[in-house]
Short mmCIF file of C-alpha atoms in Angstrom, two decimals:
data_model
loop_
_atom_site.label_atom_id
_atom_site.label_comp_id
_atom_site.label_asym_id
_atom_site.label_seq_id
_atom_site.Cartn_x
_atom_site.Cartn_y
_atom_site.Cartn_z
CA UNK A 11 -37.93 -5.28 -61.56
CA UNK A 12 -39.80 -2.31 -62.38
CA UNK A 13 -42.22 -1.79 -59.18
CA UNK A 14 -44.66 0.72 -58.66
CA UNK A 15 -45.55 2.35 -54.94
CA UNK A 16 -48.33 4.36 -54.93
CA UNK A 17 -48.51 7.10 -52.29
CA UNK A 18 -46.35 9.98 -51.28
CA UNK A 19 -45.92 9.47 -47.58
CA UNK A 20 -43.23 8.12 -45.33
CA UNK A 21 -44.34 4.72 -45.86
CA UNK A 22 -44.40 5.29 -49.49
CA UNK A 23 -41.45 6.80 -49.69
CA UNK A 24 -39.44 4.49 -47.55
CA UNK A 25 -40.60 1.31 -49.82
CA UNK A 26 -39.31 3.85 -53.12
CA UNK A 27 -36.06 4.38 -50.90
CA UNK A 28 -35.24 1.00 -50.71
CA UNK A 29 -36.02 -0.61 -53.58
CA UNK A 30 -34.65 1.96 -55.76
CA UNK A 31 -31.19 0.78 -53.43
CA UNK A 32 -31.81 -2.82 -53.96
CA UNK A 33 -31.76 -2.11 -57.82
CA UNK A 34 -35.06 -1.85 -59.03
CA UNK A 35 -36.89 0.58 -60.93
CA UNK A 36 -39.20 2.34 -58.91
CA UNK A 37 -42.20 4.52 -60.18
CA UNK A 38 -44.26 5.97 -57.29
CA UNK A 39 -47.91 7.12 -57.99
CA UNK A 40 -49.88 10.41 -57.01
CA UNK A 41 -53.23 11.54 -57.61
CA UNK A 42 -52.18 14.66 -59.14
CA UNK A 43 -48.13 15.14 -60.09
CA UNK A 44 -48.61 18.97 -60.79
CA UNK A 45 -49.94 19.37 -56.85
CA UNK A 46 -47.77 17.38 -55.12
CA UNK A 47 -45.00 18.76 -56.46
CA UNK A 48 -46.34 21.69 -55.89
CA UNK A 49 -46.06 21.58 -51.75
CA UNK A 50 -43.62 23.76 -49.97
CA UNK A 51 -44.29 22.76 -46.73
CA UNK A 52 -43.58 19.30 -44.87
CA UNK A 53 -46.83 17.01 -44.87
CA UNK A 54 -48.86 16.48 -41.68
CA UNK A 55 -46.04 13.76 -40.56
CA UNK A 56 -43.30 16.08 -41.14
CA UNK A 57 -41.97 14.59 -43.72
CA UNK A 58 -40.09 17.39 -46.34
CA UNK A 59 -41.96 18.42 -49.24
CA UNK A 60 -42.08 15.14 -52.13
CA UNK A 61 -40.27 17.44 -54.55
CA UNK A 62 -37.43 18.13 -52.50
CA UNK A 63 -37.59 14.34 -51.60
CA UNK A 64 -37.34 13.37 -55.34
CA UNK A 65 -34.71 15.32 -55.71
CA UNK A 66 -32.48 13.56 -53.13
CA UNK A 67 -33.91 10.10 -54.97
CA UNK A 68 -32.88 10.27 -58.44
CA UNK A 69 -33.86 6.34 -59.11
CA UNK A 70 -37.51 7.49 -58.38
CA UNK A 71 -40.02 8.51 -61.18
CA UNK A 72 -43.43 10.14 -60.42
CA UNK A 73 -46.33 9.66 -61.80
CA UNK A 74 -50.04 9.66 -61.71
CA UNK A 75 -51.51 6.58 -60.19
CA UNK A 76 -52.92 5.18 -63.08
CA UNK A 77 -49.09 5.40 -65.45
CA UNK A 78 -47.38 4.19 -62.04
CA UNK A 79 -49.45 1.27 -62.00
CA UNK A 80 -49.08 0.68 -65.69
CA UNK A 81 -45.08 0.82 -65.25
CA UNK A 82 -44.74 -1.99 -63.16
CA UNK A 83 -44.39 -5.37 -64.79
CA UNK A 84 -45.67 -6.64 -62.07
CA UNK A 85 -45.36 -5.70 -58.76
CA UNK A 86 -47.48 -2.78 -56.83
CA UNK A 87 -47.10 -1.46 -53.57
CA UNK A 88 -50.08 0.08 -51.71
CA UNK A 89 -48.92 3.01 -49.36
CA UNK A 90 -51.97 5.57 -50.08
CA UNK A 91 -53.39 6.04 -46.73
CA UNK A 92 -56.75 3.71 -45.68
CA UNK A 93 -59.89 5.88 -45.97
CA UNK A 94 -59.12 6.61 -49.61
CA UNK A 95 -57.15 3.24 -50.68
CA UNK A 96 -60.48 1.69 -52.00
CA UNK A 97 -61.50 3.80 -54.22
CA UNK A 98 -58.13 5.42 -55.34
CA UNK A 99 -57.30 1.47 -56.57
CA UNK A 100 -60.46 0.51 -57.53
CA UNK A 101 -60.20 3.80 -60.58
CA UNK A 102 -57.05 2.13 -62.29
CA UNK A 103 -58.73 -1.58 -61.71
CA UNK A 104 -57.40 -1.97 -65.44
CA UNK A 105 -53.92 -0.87 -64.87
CA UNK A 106 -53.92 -3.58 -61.73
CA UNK A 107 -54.94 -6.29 -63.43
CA UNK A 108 -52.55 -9.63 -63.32
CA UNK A 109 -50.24 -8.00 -60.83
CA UNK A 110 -49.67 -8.04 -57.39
CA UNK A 111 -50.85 -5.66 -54.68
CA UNK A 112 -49.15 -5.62 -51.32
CA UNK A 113 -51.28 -3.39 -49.33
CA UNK A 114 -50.19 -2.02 -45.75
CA UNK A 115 -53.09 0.56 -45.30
CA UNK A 116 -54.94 0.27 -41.90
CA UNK A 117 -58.70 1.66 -42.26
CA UNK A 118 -58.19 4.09 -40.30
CA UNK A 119 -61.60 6.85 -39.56
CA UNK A 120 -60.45 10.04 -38.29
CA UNK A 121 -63.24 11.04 -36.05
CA UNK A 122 -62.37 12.81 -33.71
CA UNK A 123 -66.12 13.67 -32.38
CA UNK A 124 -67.98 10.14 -31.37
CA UNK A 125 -69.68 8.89 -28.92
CA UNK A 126 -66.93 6.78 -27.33
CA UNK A 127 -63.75 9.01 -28.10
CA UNK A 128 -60.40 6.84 -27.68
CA UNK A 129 -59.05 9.30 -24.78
CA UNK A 130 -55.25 7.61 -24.90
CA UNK A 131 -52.46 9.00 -23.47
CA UNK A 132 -51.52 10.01 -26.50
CA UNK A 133 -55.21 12.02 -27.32
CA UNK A 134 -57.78 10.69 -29.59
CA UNK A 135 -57.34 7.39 -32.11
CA UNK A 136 -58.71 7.20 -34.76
CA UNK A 137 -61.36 3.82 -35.10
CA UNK A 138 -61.41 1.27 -37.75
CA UNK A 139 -63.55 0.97 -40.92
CA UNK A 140 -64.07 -1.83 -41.87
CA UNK A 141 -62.90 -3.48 -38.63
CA UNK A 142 -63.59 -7.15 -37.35
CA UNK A 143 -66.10 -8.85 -39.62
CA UNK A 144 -64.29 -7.53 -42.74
CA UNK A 145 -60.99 -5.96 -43.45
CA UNK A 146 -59.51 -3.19 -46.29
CA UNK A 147 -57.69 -5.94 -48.03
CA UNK A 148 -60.74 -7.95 -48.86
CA UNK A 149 -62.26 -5.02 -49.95
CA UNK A 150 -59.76 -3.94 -52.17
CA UNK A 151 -59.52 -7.66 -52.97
CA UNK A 152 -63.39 -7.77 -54.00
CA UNK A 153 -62.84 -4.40 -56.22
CA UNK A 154 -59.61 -5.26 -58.22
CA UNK A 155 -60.98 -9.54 -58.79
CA UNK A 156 -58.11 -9.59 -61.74
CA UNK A 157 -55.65 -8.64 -59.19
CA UNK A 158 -53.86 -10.44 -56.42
CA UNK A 159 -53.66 -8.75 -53.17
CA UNK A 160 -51.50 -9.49 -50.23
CA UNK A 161 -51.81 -8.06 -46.90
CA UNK A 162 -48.38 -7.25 -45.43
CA UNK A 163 -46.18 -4.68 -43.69
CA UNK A 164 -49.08 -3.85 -41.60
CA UNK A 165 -47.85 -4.58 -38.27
CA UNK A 166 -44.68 -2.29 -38.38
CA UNK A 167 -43.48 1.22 -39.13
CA UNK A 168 -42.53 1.24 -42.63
CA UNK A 169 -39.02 2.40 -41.63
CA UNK A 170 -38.67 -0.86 -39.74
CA UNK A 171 -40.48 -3.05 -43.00
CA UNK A 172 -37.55 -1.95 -44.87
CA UNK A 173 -34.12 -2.00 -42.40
CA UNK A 174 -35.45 -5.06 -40.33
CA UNK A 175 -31.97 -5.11 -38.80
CA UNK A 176 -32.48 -1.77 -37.22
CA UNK A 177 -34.72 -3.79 -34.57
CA UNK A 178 -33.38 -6.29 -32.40
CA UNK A 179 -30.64 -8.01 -34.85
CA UNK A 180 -33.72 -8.21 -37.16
CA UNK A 181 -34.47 -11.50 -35.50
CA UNK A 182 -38.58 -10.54 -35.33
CA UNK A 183 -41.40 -11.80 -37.16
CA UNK A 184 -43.35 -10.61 -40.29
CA UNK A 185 -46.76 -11.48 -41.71
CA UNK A 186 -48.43 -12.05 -44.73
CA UNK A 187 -51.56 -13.03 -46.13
CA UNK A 188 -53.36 -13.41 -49.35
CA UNK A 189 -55.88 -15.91 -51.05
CA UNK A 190 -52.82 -16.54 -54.17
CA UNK A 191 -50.18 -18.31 -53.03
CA UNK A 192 -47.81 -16.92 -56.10
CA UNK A 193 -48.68 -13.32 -54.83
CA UNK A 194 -47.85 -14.42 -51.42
CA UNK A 195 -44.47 -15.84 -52.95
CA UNK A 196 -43.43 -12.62 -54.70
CA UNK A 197 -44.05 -10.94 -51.19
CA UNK A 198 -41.86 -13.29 -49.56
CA UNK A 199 -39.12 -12.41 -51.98
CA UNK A 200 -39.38 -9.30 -51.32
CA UNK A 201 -39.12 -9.41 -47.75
CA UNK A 202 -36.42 -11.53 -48.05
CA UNK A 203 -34.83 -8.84 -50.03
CA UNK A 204 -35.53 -6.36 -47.10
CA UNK A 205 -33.69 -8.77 -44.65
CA UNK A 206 -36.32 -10.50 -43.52
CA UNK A 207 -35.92 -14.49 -42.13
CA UNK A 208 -38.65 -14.49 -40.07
CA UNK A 209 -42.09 -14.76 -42.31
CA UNK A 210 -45.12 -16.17 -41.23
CA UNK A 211 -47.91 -17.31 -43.21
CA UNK A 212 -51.11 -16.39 -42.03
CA UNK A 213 -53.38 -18.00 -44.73
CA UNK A 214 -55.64 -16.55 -46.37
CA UNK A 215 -56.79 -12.93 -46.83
CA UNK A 216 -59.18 -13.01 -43.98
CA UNK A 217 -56.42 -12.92 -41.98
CA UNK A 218 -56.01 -9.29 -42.70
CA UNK A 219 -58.86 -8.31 -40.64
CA UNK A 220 -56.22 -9.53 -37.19
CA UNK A 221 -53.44 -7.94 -39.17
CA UNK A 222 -55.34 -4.34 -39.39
CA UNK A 223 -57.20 -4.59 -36.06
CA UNK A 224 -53.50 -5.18 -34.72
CA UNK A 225 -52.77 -0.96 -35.44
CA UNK A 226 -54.39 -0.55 -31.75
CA UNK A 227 -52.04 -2.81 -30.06
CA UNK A 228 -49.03 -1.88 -32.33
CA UNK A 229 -49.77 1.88 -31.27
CA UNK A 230 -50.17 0.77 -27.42
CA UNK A 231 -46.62 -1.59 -27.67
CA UNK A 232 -45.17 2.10 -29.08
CA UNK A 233 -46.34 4.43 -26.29
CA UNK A 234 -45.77 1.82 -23.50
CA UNK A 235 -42.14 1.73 -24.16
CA UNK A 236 -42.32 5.49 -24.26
CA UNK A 237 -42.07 6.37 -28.15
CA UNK A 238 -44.08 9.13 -29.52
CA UNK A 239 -45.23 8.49 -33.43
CA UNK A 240 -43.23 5.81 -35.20
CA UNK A 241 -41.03 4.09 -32.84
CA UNK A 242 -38.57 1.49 -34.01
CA UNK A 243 -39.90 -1.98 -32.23
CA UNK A 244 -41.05 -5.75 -33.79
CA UNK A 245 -42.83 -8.50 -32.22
CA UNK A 246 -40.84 -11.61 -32.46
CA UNK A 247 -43.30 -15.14 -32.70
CA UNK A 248 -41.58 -17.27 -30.05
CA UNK A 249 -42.31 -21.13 -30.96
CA UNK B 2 -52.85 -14.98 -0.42
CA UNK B 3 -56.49 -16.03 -0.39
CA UNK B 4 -57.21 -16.08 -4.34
CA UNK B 5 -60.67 -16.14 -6.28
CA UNK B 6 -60.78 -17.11 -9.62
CA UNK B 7 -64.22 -16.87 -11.34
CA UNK B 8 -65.06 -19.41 -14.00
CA UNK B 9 -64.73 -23.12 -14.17
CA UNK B 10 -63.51 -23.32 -17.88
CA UNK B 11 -59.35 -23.98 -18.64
CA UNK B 12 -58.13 -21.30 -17.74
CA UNK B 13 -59.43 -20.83 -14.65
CA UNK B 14 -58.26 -24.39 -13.89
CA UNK B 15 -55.30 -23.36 -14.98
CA UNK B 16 -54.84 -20.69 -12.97
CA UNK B 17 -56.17 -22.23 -10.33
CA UNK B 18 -54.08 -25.07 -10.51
CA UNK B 19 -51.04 -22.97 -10.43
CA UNK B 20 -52.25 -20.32 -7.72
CA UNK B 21 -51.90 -23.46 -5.71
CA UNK B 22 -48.82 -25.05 -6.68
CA UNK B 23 -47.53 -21.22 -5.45
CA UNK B 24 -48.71 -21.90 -2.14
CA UNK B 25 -52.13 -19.42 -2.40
CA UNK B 26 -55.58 -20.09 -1.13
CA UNK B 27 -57.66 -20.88 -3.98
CA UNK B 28 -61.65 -20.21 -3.98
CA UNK B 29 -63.06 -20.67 -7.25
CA UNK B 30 -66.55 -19.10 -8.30
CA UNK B 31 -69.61 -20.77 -10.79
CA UNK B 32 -73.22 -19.48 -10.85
CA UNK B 33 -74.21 -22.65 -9.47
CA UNK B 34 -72.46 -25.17 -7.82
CA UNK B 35 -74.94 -27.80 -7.97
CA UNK B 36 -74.95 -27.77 -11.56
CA UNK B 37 -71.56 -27.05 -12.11
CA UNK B 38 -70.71 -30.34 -10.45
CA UNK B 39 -73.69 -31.92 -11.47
CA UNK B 40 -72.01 -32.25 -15.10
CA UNK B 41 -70.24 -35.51 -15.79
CA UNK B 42 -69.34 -35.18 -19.81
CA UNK B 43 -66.44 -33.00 -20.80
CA UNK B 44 -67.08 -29.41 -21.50
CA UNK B 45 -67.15 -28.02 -25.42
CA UNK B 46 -63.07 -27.48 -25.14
CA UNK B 47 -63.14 -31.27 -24.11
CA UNK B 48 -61.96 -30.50 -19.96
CA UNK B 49 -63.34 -33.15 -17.97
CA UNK B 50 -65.67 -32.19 -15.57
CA UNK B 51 -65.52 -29.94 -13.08
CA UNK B 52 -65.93 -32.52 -10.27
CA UNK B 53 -63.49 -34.39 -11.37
CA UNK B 54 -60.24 -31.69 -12.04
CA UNK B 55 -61.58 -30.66 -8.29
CA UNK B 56 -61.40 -34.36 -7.04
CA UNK B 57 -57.65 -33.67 -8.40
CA UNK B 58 -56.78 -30.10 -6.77
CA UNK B 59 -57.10 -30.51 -2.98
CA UNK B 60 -56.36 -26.82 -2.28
CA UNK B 61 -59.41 -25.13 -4.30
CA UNK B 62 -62.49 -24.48 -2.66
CA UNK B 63 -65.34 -24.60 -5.05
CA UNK B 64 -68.28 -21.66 -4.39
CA UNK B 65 -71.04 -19.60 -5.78
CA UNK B 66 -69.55 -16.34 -7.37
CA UNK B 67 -70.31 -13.97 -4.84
CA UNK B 68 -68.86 -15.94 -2.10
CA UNK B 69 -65.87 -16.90 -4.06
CA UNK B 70 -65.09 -13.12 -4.45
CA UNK B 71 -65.33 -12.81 -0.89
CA UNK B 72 -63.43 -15.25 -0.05
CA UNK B 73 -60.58 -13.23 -1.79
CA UNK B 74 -58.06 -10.78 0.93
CA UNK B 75 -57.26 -8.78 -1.97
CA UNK B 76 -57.00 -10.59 -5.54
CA UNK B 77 -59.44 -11.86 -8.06
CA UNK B 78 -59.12 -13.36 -11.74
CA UNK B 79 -61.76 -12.81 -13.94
CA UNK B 80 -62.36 -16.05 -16.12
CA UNK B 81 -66.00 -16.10 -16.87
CA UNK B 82 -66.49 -15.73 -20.64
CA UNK B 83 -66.17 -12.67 -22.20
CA UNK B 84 -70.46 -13.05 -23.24
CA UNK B 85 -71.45 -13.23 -19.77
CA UNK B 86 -68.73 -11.51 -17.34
CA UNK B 87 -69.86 -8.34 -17.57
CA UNK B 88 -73.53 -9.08 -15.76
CA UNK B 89 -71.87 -11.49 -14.01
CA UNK B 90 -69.45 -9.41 -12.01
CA UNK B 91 -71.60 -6.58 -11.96
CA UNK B 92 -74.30 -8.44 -9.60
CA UNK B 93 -71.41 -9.33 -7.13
CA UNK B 94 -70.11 -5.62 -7.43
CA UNK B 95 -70.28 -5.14 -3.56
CA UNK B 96 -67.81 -8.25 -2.73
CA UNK B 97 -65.67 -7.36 -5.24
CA UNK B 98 -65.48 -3.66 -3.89
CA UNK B 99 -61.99 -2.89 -2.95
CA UNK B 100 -60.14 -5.77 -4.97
CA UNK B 101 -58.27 -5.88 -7.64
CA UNK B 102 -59.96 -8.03 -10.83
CA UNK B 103 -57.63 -9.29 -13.35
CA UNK B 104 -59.41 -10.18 -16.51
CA UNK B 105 -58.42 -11.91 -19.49
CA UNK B 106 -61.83 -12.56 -21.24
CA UNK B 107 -62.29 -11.92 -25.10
CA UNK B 108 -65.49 -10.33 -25.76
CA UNK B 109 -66.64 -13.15 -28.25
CA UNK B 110 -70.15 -12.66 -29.73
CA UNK B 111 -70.94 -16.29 -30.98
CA UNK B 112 -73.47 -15.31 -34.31
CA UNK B 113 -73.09 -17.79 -36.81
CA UNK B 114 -75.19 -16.32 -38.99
CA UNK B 115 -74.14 -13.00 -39.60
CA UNK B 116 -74.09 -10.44 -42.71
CA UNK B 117 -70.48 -11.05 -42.54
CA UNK B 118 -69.38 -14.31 -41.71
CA UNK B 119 -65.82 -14.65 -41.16
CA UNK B 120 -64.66 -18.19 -43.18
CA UNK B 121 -61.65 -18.56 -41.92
CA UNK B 122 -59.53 -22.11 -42.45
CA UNK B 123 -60.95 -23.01 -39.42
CA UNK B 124 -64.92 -22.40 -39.65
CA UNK B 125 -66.73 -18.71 -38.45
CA UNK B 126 -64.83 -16.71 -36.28
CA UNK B 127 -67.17 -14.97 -33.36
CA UNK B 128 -67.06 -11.43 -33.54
CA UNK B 129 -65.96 -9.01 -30.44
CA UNK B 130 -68.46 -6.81 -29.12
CA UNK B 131 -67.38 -4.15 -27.89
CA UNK B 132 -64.54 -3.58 -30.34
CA UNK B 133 -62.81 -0.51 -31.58
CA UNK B 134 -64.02 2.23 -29.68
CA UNK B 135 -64.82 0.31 -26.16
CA UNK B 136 -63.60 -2.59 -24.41
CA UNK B 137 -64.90 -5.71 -22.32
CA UNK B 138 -62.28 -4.34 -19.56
CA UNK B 139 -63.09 -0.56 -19.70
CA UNK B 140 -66.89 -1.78 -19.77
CA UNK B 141 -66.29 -4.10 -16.69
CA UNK B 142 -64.69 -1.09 -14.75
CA UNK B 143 -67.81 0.65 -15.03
CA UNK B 144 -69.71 -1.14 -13.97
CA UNK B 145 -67.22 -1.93 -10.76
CA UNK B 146 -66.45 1.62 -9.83
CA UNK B 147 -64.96 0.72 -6.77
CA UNK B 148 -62.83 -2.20 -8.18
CA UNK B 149 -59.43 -1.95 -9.67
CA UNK B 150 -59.48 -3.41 -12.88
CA UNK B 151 -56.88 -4.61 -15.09
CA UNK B 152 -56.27 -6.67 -18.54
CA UNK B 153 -54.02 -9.23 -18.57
CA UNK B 154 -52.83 -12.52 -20.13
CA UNK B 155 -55.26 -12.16 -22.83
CA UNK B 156 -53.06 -12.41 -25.69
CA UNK B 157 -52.16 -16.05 -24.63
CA UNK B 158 -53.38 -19.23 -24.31
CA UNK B 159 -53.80 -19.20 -20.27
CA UNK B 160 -51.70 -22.81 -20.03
CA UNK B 161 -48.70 -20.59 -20.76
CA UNK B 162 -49.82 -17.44 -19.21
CA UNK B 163 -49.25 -19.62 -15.85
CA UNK B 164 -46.11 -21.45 -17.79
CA UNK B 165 -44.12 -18.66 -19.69
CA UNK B 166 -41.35 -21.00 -19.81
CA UNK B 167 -43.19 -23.84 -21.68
CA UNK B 168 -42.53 -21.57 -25.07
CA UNK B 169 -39.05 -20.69 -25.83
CA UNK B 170 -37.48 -20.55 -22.41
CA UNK B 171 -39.86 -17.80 -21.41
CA UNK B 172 -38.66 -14.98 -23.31
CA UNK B 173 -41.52 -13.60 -24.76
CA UNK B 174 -43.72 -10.47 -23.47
CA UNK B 175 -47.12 -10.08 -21.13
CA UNK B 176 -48.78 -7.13 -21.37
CA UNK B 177 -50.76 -5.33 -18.42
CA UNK B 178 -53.14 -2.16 -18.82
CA UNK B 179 -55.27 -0.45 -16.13
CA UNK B 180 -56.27 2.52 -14.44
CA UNK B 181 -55.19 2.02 -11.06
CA UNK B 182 -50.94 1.76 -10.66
CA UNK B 183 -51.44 -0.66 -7.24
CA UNK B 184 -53.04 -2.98 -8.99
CA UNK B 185 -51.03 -3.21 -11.62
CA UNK B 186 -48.35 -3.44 -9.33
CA UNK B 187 -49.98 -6.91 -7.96
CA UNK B 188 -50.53 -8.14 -11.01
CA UNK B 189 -47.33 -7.66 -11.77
CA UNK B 190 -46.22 -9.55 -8.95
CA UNK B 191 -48.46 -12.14 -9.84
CA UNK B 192 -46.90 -12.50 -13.28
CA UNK B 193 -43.15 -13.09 -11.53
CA UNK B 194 -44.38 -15.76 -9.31
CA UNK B 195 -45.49 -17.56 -12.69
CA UNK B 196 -42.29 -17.15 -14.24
CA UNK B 197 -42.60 -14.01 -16.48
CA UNK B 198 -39.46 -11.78 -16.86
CA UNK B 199 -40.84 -9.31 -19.64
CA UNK B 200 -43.92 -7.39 -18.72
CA UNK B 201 -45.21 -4.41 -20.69
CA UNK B 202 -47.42 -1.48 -19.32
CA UNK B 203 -49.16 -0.52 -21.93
CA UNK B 204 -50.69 2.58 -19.70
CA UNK B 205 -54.22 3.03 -18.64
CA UNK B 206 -57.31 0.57 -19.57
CA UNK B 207 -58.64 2.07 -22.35
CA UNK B 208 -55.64 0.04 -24.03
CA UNK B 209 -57.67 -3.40 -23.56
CA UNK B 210 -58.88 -2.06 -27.05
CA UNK B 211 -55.98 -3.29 -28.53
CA UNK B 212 -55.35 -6.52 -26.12
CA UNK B 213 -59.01 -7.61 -27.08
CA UNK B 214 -58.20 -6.78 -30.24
CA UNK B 215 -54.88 -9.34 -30.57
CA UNK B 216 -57.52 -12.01 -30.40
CA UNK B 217 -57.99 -12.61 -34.59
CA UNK B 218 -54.34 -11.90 -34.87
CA UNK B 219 -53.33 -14.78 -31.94
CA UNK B 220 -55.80 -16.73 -33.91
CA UNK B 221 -54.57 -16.18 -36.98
CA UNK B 222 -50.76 -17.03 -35.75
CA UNK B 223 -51.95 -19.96 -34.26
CA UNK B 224 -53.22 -21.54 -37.08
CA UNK B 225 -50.11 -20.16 -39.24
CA UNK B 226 -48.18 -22.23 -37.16
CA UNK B 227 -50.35 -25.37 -37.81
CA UNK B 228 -52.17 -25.16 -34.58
CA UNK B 229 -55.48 -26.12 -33.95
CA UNK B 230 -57.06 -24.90 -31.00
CA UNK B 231 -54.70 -23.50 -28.07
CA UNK B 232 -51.60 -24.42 -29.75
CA UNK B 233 -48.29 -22.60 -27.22
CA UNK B 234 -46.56 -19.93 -28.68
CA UNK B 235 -45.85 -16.74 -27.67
CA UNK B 236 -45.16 -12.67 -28.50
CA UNK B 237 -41.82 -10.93 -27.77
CA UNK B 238 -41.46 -7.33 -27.92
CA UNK B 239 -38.52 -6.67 -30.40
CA UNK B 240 -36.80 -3.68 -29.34
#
């Protein structure tokens, strides 16, 4: 297939990674080529600089968001980061239309001055926007109406979304959900791809708001078994 | 031990029930006894009457709250709902002084009419308040200065937080957060008398964020799994 990933982060990249392994053709979007390819220095995660990345990914093609999403016949991958998903999406609406969206942003605020700080062992965390009575996905969902979208990922580092194996066997549980069951389908199929076995089927996109309200927990799981940033661990649904 | 457990709802039978099948001293607490055994319809999760479970438990002492938390040499489980435990506790804050309170309520905020409704497959979720950037727990520890607080069990039905082994042998995880490392260390203990093998410190109690949080997700996997209300399932921690 010829699938699109839009972002340029460790997420992003790891999707690109793996599907460009798995045989498809993968196009990865940026909100200016020229500038990103410009960066000499590793991002804010560490990760190298994208160009240098590229380089060691010769399956991967970048370019803007809007050609990236035109590129795929089908399938898109959200990986650009929560506060500026929305509105990033929403300005190639036309280039989304009839395809799938699998979005893994959490809506994550960076605040660090409020009134209740989040004073974790690990400093301050960043709240939630939307959070609880509405999630990103339906958001996105209400601003691309021509597309399907299909919360997933979410609940795992990205690293782990693609190498399930790398965890326990691989024997843990992923989740999707999404108000078109074909979308949801494709998603599966992917997954299953990954070497996933274990999907669960949330129902419908309202489920996302659990799935993104889930980071907090997912980020407590990680520093309770004594990880710093992005520790390899799944939750398993035991029947 | 001589146990309180506050609230007359499920699973504070349940835990009741089981504190006593362990050989404990059970003292449960309701704002008014009279009324609470007054009742003789089923409550709105369709448990029989208090009067009658009681007629059933020989070893639990039924009390007002204040004297039920008395009562207690050393350990208390919060079960009053997550609306009302807050003022609840806080006007019995001098015989709870000293204790360790275990609490497992969701901070539900039953609007039914809200800006947001939440139209789930199974009707309007409540809402949590606080959420995000606070917790029920962290706001029931101030208002107990002098109590040891910690969150537990919450991201479970309570008939398997007192059966681990009713979903798939037991293997699955129980989480713990608090403040104070003694009383973490009974609850702890408490959770190996009822059969749990896997528990998680997730570090101090500003981590009930994220327990609290679970509460759309649990819902959410519940119903994936064809559940209605309280269906048994569990979370393991994949490592």
């Amino acid at each position: 297939m010829k699938v699109a990933v839009l972002g340029t982060g460790g997420g992003a990249r790891a999707h690109a990674a793996r599907l460009v392994e798995l045989g498809h053709e993968v196009f990865t979007g940026t909100r200016d080529v020229r500038a990103t390819l410009a960066r000499t220095e590793p991002d804010m995660m560490g990760n190298v600089p994208y160009g240098q990345w590229l380089a060691d990914h010769p399956g991967v093609t970048l370019l803007p968001f809007a050609d990236a999403a035109a590129a795929s016949d089908g399938l898109v991958i959200n990986g650009i980061d929560g506060h500026n998903a929305r509105a990033a999406l929403a300005s190639i609406a036309d280039r989304l239309a009839g395809k799938t969206l699998i979005d893994y942003a959490v809506p994550y605020v960076y605040q660090y001055e409020t009134e209740h700080p989040w004073p974790t062992p690990w400093g301050v965390m960043p709240k939630l926007d939307p959070c609880d009575t509405d999630s990103l996905a339906e958001r996105i969902q209400r601003a691309l109406p021509d597309t399907k979208v299909v919360k997933s990922f979410v609940t795992q580092e990205q690293t782990t979304v693609v190498d399930p194996a790398a965890v326990g066997g691989g024997d843990h549980t992923m989740f999707v959900a999404g108000d078109h069951a074909d979308a949801k389908q494709q998603a599966d199929e992917l997954l299953r791809s990954y070497g996933w076995s274990d999907i669960l089927d949330l129902g419908p996109l309202v489920c996302a708001r659990g799935m993104e309200m889930y980071a907090h927990m997912h980020s407590a799981i990680g520093f309770g078994l004594g990880h710093r940033f992005g520790g390899a661990f799944g939750i398993k649904v035991v029947r």
